[in-house]
mmCIF file of C-alpha atoms in Angstrom:
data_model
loop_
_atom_site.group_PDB
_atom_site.id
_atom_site.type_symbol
_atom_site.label_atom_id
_atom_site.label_comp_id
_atom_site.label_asym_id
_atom_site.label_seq_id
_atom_site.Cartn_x
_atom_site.Cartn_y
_atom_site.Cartn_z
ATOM 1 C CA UNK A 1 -100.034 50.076 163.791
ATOM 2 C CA UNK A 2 -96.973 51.329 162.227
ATOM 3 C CA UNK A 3 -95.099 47.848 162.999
ATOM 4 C CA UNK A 4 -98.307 46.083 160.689
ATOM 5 C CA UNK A 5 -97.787 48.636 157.980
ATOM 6 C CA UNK A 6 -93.986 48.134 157.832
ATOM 7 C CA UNK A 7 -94.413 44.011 157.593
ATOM 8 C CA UNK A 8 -97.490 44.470 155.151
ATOM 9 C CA UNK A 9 -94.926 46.904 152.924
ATOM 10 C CA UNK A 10 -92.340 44.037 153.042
ATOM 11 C CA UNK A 11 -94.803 41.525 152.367
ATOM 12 C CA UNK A 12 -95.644 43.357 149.398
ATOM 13 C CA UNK A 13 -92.018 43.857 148.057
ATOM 14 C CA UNK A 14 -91.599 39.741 148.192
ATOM 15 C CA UNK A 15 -94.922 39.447 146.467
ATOM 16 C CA UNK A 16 -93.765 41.945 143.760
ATOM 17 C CA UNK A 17 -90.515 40.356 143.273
ATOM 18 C CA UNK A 18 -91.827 37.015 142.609
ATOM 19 C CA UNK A 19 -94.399 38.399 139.982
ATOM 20 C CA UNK A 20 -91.522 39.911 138.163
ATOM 21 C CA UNK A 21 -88.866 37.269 138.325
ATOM 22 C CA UNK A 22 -91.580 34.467 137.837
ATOM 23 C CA UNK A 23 -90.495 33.091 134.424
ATOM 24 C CA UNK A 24 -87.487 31.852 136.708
ATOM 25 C CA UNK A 25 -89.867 30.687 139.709
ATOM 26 C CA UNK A 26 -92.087 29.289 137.275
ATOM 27 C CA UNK A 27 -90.208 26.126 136.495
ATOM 28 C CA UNK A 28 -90.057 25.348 140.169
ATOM 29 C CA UNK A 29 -92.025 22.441 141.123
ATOM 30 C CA UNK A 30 -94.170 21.786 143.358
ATOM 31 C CA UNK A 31 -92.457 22.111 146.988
ATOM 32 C CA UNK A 32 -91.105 18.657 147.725
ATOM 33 C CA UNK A 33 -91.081 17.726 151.442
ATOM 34 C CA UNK A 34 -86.723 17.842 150.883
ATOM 35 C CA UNK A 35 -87.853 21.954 150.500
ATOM 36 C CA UNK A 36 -89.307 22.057 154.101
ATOM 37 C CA UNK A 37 -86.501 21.015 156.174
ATOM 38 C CA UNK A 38 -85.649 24.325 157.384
ATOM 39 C CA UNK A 39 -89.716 25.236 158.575
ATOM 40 C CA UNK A 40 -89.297 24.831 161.855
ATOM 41 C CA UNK A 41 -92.764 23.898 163.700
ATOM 42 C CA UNK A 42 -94.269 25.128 167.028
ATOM 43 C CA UNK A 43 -97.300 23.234 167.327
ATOM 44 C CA UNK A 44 -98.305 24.623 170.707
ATOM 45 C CA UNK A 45 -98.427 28.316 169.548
ATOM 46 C CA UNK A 46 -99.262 27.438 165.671
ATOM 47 C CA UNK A 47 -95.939 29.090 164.736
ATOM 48 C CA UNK A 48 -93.395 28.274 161.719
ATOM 49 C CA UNK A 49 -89.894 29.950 161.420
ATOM 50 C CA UNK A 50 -88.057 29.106 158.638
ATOM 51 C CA UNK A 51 -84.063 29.706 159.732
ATOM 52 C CA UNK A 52 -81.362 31.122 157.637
ATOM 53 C CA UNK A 53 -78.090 30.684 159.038
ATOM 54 C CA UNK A 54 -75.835 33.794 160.585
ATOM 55 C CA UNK A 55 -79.421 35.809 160.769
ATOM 56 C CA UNK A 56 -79.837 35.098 163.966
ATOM 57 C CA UNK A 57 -80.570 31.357 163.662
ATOM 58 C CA UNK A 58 -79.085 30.213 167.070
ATOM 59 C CA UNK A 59 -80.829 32.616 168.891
ATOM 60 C CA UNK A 60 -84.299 32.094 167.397
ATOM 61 C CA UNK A 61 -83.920 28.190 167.342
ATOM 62 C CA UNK A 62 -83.438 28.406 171.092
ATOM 63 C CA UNK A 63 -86.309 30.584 171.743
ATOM 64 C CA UNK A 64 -88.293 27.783 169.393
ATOM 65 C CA UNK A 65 -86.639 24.994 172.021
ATOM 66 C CA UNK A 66 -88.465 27.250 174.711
ATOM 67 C CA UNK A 67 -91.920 27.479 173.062
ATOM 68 C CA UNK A 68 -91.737 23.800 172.059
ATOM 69 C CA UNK A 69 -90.500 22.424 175.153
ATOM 70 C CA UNK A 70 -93.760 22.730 177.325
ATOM 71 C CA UNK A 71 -91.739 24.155 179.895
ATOM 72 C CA UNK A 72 -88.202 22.390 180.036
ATOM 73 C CA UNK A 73 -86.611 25.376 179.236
ATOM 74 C CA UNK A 74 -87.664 28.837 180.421
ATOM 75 C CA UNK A 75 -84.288 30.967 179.560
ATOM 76 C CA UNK A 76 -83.013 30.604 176.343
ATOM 77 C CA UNK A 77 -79.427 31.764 176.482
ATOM 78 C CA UNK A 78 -79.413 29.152 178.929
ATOM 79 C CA UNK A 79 -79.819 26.320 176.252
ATOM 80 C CA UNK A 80 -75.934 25.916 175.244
ATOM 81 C CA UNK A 81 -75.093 27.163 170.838
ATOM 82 C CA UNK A 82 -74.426 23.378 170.151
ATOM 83 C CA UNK A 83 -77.966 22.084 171.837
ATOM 84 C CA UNK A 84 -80.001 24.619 169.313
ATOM 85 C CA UNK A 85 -78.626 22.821 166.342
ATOM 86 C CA UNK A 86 -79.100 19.468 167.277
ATOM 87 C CA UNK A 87 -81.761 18.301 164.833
ATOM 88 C CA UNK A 88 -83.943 16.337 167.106
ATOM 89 C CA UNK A 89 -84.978 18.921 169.371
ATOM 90 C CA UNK A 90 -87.028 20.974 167.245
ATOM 91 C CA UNK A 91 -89.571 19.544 164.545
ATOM 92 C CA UNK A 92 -89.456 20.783 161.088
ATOM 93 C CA UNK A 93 -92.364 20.460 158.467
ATOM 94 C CA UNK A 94 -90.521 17.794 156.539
ATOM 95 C CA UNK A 95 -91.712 15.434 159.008
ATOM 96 C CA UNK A 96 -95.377 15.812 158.495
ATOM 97 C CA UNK A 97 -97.696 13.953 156.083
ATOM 98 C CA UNK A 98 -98.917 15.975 152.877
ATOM 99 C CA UNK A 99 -102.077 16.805 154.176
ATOM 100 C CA UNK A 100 -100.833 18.102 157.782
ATOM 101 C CA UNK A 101 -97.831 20.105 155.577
ATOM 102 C CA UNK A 102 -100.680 21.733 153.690
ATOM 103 C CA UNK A 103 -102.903 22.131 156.965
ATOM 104 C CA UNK A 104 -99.977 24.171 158.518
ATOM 105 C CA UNK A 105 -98.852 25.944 155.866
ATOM 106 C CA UNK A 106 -102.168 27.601 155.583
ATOM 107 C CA UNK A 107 -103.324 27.769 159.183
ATOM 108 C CA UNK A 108 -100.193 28.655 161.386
ATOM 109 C CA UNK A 109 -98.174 32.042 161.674
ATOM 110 C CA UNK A 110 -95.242 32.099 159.333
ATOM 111 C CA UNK A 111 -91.967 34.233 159.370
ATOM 112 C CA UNK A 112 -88.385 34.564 158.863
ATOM 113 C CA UNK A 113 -85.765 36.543 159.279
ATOM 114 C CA UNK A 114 -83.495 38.009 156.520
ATOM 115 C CA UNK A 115 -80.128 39.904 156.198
ATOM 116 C CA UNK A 116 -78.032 42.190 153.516
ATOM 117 C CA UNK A 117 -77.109 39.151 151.514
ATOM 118 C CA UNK A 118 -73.000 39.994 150.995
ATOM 119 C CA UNK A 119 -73.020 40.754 154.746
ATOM 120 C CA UNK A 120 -74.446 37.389 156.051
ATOM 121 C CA UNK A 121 -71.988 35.778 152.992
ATOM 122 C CA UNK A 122 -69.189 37.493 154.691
ATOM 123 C CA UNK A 123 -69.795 36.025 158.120
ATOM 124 C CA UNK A 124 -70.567 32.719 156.782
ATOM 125 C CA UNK A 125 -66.671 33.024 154.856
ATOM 126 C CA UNK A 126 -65.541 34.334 158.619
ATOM 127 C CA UNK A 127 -67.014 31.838 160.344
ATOM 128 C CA UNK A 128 -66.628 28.561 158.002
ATOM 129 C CA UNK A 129 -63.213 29.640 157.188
ATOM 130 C CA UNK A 130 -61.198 31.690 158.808
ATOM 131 C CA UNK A 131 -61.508 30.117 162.371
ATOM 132 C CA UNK A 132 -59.540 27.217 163.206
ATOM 133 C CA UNK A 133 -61.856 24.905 165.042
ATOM 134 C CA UNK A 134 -63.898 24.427 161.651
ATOM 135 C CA UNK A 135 -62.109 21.781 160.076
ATOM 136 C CA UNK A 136 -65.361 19.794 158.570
ATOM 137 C CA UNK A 137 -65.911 22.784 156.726
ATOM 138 C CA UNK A 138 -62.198 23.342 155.715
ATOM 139 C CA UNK A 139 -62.336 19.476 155.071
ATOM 140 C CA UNK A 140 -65.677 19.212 153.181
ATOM 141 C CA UNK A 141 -65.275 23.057 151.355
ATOM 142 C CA UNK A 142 -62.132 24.152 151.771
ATOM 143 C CA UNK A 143 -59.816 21.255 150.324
ATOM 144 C CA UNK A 144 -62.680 21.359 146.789
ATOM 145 C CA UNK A 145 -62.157 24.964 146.713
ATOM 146 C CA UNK A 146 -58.030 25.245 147.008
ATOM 147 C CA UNK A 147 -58.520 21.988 144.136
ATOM 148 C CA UNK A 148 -60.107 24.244 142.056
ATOM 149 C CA UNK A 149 -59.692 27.635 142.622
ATOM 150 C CA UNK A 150 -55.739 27.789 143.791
ATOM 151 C CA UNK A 151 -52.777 27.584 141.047
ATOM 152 C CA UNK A 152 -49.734 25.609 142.400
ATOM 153 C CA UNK A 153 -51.716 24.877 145.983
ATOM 154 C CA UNK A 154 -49.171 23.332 148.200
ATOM 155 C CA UNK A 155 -49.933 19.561 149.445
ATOM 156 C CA UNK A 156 -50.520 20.980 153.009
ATOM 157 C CA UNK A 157 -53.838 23.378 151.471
ATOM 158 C CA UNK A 158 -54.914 20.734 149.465
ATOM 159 C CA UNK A 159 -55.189 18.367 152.491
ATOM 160 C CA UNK A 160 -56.529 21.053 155.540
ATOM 161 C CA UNK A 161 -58.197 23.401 153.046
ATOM 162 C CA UNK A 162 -58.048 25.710 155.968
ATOM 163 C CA UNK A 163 -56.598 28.799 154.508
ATOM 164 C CA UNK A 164 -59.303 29.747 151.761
ATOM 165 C CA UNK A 165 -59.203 33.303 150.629
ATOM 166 C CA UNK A 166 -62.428 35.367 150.441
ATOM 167 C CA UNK A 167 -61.676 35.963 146.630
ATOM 168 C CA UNK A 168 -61.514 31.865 145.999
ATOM 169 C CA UNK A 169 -64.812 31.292 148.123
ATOM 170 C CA UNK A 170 -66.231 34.098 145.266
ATOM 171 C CA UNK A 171 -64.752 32.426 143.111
ATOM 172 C CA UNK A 172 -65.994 29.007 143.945
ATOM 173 C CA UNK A 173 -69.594 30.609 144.114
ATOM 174 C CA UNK A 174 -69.718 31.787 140.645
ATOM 175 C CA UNK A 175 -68.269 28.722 139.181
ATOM 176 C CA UNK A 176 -71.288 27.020 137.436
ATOM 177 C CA UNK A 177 -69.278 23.939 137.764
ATOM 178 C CA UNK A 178 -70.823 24.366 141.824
ATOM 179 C CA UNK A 179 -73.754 24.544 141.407
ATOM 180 C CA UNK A 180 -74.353 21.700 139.284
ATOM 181 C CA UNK A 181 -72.644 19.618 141.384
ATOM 182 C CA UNK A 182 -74.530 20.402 144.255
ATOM 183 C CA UNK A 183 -76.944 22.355 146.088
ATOM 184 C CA UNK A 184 -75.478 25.327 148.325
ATOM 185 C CA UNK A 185 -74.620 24.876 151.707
ATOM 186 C CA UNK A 186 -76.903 26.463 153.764
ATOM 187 C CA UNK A 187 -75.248 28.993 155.396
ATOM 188 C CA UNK A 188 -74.365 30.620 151.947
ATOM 189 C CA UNK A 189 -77.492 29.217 150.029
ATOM 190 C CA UNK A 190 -80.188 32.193 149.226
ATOM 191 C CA UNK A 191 -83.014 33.014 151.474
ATOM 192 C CA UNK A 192 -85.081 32.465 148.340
ATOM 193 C CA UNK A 193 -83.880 28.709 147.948
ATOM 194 C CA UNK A 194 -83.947 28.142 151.876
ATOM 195 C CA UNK A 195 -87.303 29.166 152.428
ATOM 196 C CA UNK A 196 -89.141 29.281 149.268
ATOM 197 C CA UNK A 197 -90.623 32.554 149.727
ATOM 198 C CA UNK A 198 -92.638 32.765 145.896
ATOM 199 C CA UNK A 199 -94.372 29.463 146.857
ATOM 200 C CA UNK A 200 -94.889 30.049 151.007
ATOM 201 C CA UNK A 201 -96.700 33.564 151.986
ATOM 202 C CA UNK A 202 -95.061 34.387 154.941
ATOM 203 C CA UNK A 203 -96.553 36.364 157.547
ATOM 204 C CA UNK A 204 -93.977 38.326 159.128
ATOM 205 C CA UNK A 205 -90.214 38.969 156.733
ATOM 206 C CA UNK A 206 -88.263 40.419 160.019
ATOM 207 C CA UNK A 207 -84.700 41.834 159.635
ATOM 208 C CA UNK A 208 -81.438 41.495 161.024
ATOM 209 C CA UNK A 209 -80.750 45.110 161.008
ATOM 210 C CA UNK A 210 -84.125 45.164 163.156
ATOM 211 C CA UNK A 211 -83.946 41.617 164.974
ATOM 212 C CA UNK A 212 -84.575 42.855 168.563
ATOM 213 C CA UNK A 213 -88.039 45.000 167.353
ATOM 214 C CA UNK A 214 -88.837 42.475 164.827
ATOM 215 C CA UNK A 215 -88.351 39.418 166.882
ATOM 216 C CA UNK A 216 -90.581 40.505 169.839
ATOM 217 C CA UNK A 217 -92.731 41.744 167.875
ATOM 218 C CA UNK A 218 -93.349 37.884 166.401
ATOM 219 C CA UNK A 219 -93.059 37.137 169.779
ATOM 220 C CA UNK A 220 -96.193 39.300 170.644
ATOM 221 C CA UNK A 221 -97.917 38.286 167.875
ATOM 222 C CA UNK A 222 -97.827 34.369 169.186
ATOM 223 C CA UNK A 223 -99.233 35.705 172.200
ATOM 224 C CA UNK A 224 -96.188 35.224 174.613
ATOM 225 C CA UNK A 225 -94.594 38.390 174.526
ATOM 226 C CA UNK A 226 -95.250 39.237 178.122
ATOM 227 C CA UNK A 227 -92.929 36.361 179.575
ATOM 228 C CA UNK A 228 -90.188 35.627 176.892
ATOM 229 C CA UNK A 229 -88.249 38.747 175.371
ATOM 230 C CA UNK A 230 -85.778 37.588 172.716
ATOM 231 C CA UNK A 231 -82.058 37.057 173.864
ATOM 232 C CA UNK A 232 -80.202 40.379 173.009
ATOM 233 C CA UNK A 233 -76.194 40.826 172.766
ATOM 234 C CA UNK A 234 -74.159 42.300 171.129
ATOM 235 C CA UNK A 235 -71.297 40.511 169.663
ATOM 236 C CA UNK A 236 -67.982 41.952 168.978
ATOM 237 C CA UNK A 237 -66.762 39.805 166.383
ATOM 238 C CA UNK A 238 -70.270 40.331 163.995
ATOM 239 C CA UNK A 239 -69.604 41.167 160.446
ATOM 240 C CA UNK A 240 -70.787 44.567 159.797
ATOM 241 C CA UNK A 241 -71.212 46.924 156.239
ATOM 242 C CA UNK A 242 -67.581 48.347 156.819
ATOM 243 C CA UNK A 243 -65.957 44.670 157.517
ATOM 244 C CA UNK A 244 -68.088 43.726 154.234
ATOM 245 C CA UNK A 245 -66.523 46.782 151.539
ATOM 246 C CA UNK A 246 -63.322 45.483 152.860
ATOM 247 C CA UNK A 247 -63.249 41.863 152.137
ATOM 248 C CA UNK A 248 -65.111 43.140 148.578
ATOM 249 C CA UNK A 249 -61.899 45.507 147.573
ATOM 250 C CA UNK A 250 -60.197 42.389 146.585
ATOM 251 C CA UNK A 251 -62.921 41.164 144.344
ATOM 252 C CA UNK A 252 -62.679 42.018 140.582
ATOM 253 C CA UNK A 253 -65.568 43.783 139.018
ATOM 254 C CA UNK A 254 -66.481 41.066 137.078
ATOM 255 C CA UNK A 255 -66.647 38.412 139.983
ATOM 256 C CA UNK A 256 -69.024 40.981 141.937
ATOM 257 C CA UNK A 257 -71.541 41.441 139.013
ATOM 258 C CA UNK A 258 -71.368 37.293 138.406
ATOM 259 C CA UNK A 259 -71.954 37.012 142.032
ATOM 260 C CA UNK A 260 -74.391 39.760 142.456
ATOM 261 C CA UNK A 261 -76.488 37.625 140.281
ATOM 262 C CA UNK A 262 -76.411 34.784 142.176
ATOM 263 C CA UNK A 263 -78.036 36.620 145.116
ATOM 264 C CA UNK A 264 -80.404 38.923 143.222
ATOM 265 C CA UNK A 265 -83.465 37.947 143.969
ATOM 266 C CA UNK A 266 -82.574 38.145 147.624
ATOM 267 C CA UNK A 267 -81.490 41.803 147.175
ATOM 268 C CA UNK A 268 -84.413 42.593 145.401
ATOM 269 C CA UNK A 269 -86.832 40.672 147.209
ATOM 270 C CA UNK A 270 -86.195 41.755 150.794
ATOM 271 C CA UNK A 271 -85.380 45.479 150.041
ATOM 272 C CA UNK A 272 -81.737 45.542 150.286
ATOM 273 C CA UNK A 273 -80.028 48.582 147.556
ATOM 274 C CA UNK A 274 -77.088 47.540 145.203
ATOM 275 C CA UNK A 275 -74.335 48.554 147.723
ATOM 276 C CA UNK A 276 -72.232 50.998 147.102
ATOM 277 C CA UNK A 277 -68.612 49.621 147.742
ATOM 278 C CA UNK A 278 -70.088 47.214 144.648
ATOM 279 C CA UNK A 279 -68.552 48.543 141.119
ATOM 280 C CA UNK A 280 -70.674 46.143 138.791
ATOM 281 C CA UNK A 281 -69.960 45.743 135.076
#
């Protein structure tokens, strides 16, 4: 079918990507069972979905919590935001032993979902740091970036860190300091570091600009697409291309290329173009 031929093509671009950029994949080690904590398992229907965060990651983890649950949930907007991310209720492949990590990888249906890379970073900035209710985030983020980004911070940013401008998250992204320090947090870390797509062969890549197609089509594919559609809505507040040039004016040409790099191989990888509000050095 048409659907097949579209996932086989995008299959095919990840497969492609990692041939070219493998000199940098190369030095990766083996995966680590620390690299599998977002593979989240469905034993029942021999399914893995690796989540990315603000690609649909709520909604999918609650339609896992209703394949996994052997019936205790049958709706999944039912199952409240804050339920979906509790840990405990869905299993990830980090908790298997070698030998049943290496069984699934190679025997169960694999797929994730992907997004324009500077759009998902843009909701992740909206939603980390621009609403109020956040503080961990302005706590744990936002105080380290006002440190180190902000000349003359007042006292009061340096202790709420709850006012951090798009162009100091950038800023703080490109810093090489960061990522030496630590790994990403995962809701701006790379697809390609989340779910290790050069070392895992997924099955299906679906897309955010596609989720409601893509999704039931997985959804088919495990063989229960005929009782559980995935949850649609549309949200006003989602971050869209137009919301995205805007919070990029601000950005200097030099930051965009730096930070362009960082998230390269996602572009590239999963088909998305150089956009065009970008003016790259």
């Amino acid at each position: 079918s048409n659907t097949a031929i579209l996932h086989q093509i995008r299959r095919d671009q990840v497969t492609d990507t990692c041939r070219a950029n493998s000199v940098s994949s190369r030095k990766r080690r083996v995966l680590t069972p620390n690299d599998l904590k977002h593979l989240v398992v469905d034993e029942d229907h021999e399914m893995i979905y690796c989540y990315v965060p603000k690609v649909a990651c709520t909604n999918w983890k609650r339609v896992m919590m209703v394949l996994t649950g052997r019936g205790k949930y049958s709706d999944p907007m039912e199952i409240p935001a804050n339920e979906a991310h509790v840990s405990s209720n869905l299993k990830t492949l980090n908790q298997y032993s070698i030998p049943e990590i290496n069984h699934r990888l190679k025997n169960y249906m694999k797929f994730l979902f992907v997004r324009e890379p500077f759009e998902r970073l843009v909701s992740a900035y909206r939603n980390k740091f621009t609403q109020k209710y956040n503080t961990s985030f302005h706590k744990r983020y936002g105080t380290k970036i006002v440190r180190r980004q902000r000349k003359n911070a007042t006292q009061e940013a340096l202790r709420k860190g709850d006012d951090v401008k798009f162009e100091e998250f950038v800023a703080y992204l490109i810093d090489p300091h960061t990522q030496r320090e630590e790994p990403f947090n995962e809701h701006w870390q790379t697809v390609y570091s989340l779910c290790h797509p050069c070392h895992i062969h997924y099955d299906l890549i679906g897309k955010y600009e596609t989720l409601e197609e893509d999704s039931n089509y997985v959804l088919q594919l495990a063989g229960v697409g005929n009782y559980l559609k995935f949850p649609t809505y549309a949200k006003s507040t989602r971050t869209t291309d137009e919301m995205t040039t805007e919070f990029f004016q601000n950005i200097s040409s030099l930051h965009q290329t730096q930070l362009y790099e960082v998230y390269k191989l996602d572009f590239l990888m999963f088909n998305y173009s150089v956009p065009s509000y970008l003016k790259l050095e």
